[in-house]
C-alpha atoms as one frame of an Amber mdcrd trajectory, in Angstrom:
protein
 147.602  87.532 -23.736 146.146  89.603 -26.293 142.838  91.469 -26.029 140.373
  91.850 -28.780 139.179  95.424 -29.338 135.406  95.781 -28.707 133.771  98.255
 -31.166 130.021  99.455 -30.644 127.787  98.434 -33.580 125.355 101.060 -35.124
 122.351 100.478 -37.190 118.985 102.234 -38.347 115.808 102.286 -37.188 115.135
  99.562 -40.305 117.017  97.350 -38.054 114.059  96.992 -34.980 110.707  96.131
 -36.533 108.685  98.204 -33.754 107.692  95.378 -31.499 109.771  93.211 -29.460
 110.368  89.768 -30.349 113.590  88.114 -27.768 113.708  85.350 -29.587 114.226
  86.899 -32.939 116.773  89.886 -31.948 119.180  87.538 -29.887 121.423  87.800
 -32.630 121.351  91.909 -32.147 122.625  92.069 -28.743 124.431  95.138 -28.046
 123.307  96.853 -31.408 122.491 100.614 -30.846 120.108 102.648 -33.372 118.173
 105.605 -33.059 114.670 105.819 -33.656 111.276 107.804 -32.858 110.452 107.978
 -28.900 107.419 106.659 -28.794 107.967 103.232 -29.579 109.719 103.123 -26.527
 107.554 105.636 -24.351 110.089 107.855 -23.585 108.602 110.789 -24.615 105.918
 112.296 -21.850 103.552 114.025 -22.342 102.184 111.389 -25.310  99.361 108.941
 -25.143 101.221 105.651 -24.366 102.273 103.543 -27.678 101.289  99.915 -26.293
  97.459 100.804 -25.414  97.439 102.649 -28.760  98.959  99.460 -30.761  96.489
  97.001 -28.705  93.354  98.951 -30.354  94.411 100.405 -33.568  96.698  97.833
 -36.150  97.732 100.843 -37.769  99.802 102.009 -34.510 101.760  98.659 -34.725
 104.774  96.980 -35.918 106.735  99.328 -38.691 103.463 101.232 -38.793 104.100
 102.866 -35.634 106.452 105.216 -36.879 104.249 106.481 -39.311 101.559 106.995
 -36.862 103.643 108.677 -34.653 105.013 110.925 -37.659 100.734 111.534 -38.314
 100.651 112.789 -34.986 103.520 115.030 -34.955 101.891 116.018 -38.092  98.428
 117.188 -36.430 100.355 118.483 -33.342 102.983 120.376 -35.044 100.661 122.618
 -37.388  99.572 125.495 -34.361 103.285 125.918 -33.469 104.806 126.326 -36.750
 105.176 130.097 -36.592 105.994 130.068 -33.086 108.921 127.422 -33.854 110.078
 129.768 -36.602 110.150 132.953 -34.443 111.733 131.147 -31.668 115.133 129.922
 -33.138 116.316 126.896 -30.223 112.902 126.136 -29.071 111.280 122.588 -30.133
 108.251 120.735 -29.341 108.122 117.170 -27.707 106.814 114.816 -30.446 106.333
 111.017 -30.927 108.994 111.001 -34.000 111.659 113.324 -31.940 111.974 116.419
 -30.571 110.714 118.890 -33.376 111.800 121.972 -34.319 111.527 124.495 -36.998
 114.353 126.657 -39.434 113.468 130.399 -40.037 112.212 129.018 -43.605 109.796
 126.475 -41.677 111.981 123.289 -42.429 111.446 120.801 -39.319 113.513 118.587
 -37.878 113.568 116.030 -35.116 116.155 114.904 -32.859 115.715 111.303 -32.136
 116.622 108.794 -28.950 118.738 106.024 -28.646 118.134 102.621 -28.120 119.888
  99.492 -27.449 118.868  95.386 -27.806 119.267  94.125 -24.496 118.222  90.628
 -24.179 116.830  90.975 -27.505 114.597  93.667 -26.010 115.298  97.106 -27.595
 115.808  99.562 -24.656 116.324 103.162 -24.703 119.207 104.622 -23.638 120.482
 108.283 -22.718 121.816 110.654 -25.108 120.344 111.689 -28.573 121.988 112.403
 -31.782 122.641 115.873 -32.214 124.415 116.837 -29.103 125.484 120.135 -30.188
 122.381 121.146 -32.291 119.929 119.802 -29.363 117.206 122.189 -29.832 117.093
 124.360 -26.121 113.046 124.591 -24.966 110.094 123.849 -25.538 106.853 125.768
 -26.175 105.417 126.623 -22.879 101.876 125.535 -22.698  98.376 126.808 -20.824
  95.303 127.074 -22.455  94.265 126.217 -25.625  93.841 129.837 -27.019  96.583
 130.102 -29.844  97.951 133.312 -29.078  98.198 136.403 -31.158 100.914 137.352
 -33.873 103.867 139.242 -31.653 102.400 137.755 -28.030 105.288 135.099 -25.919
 104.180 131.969 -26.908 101.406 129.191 -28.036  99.211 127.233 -25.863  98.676
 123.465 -26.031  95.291 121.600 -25.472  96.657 119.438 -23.742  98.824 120.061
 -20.539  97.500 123.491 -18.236 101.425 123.021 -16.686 103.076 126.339 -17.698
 106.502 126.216 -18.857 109.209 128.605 -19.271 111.056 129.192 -22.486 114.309
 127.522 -21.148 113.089 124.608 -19.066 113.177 121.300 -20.314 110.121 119.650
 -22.137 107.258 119.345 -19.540 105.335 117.162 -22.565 102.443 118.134 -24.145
């Protein structure tokens, strides 16, 4: 008896519309993609997608990654020169985990998902296992701090964080 060789199937994001529809992805089962965490709330420290979506249209459907990208956007402006002085460090965003180049270039590492039951799922791993950025900003209070001090301060989260512990959020 001969076996049949089962290979994984990779797509886009394009492939999962932002919202989950069963009915219409049964035909996807098994496909894996990587995409921005928030869709899926995997990324703490974020206001959760799904209450966003139910109040504001523009946080739904293949909107949502481009309000997740705004609020990288308006997050991502007080660390810039931290991220640049701090080669390895990121910042948890909604599109990915974010960091910056010496010449200020960002880039985001994304999550992997999964349709499961036509449900798209996250699932461990990202996609730069190598080049995963290695901390995060550590946060406290919301004083940005001065040229040649440690490290920036989020609004957001008083949890301090050290430069080599894993994302606390933000």
């Amino acid at each position: 008896m001969q076996r049949g060789v089962h290979l994984p199937v990779f797509a886009t994001s394009h492939i999962y519309e932002g919202t989950d529809n069963a009915g219409s992805n049964r035909d996807l089962e098994g496909v894996e993609f990587s995409d921005a965490p928030w869709l899926f709330n995997a990324q703490p420290g974020l206001p959760n997608h799904d209450d966003i979506a139910t109040q504001l249209p523009a946080a739904q459907g293949s909107a949502a990654r481009l309000f997740a990208f705004g609020m990288d956007a308006w997050n991502l402006v007080p660390y810039l020169d931290w991220l640049r002085a701090h080669p390895g460090s990121y910042l948890p965003g909604a599109s990915g985990q974010l960091t910056a180049d010496q010449f200020g270039r960002v880039r985001r590492v994304l999550i992997w998902a999964k349709f499961q039951d036509g449900l798209a799922k996250p699932i461990g791993g990202s996609l730069q296992m190598d080049d995963v950025p290695a901390a995060a900003p550590p946060t406290g209070d919301s004083t940005p701090p001065a040229p040649d001090t440690a490290v920036p301060a989020s609004s957001t989260s008083s949890q301090p964080a050290g430069a080599d512990q894993p994302p606390p959020g933000h």
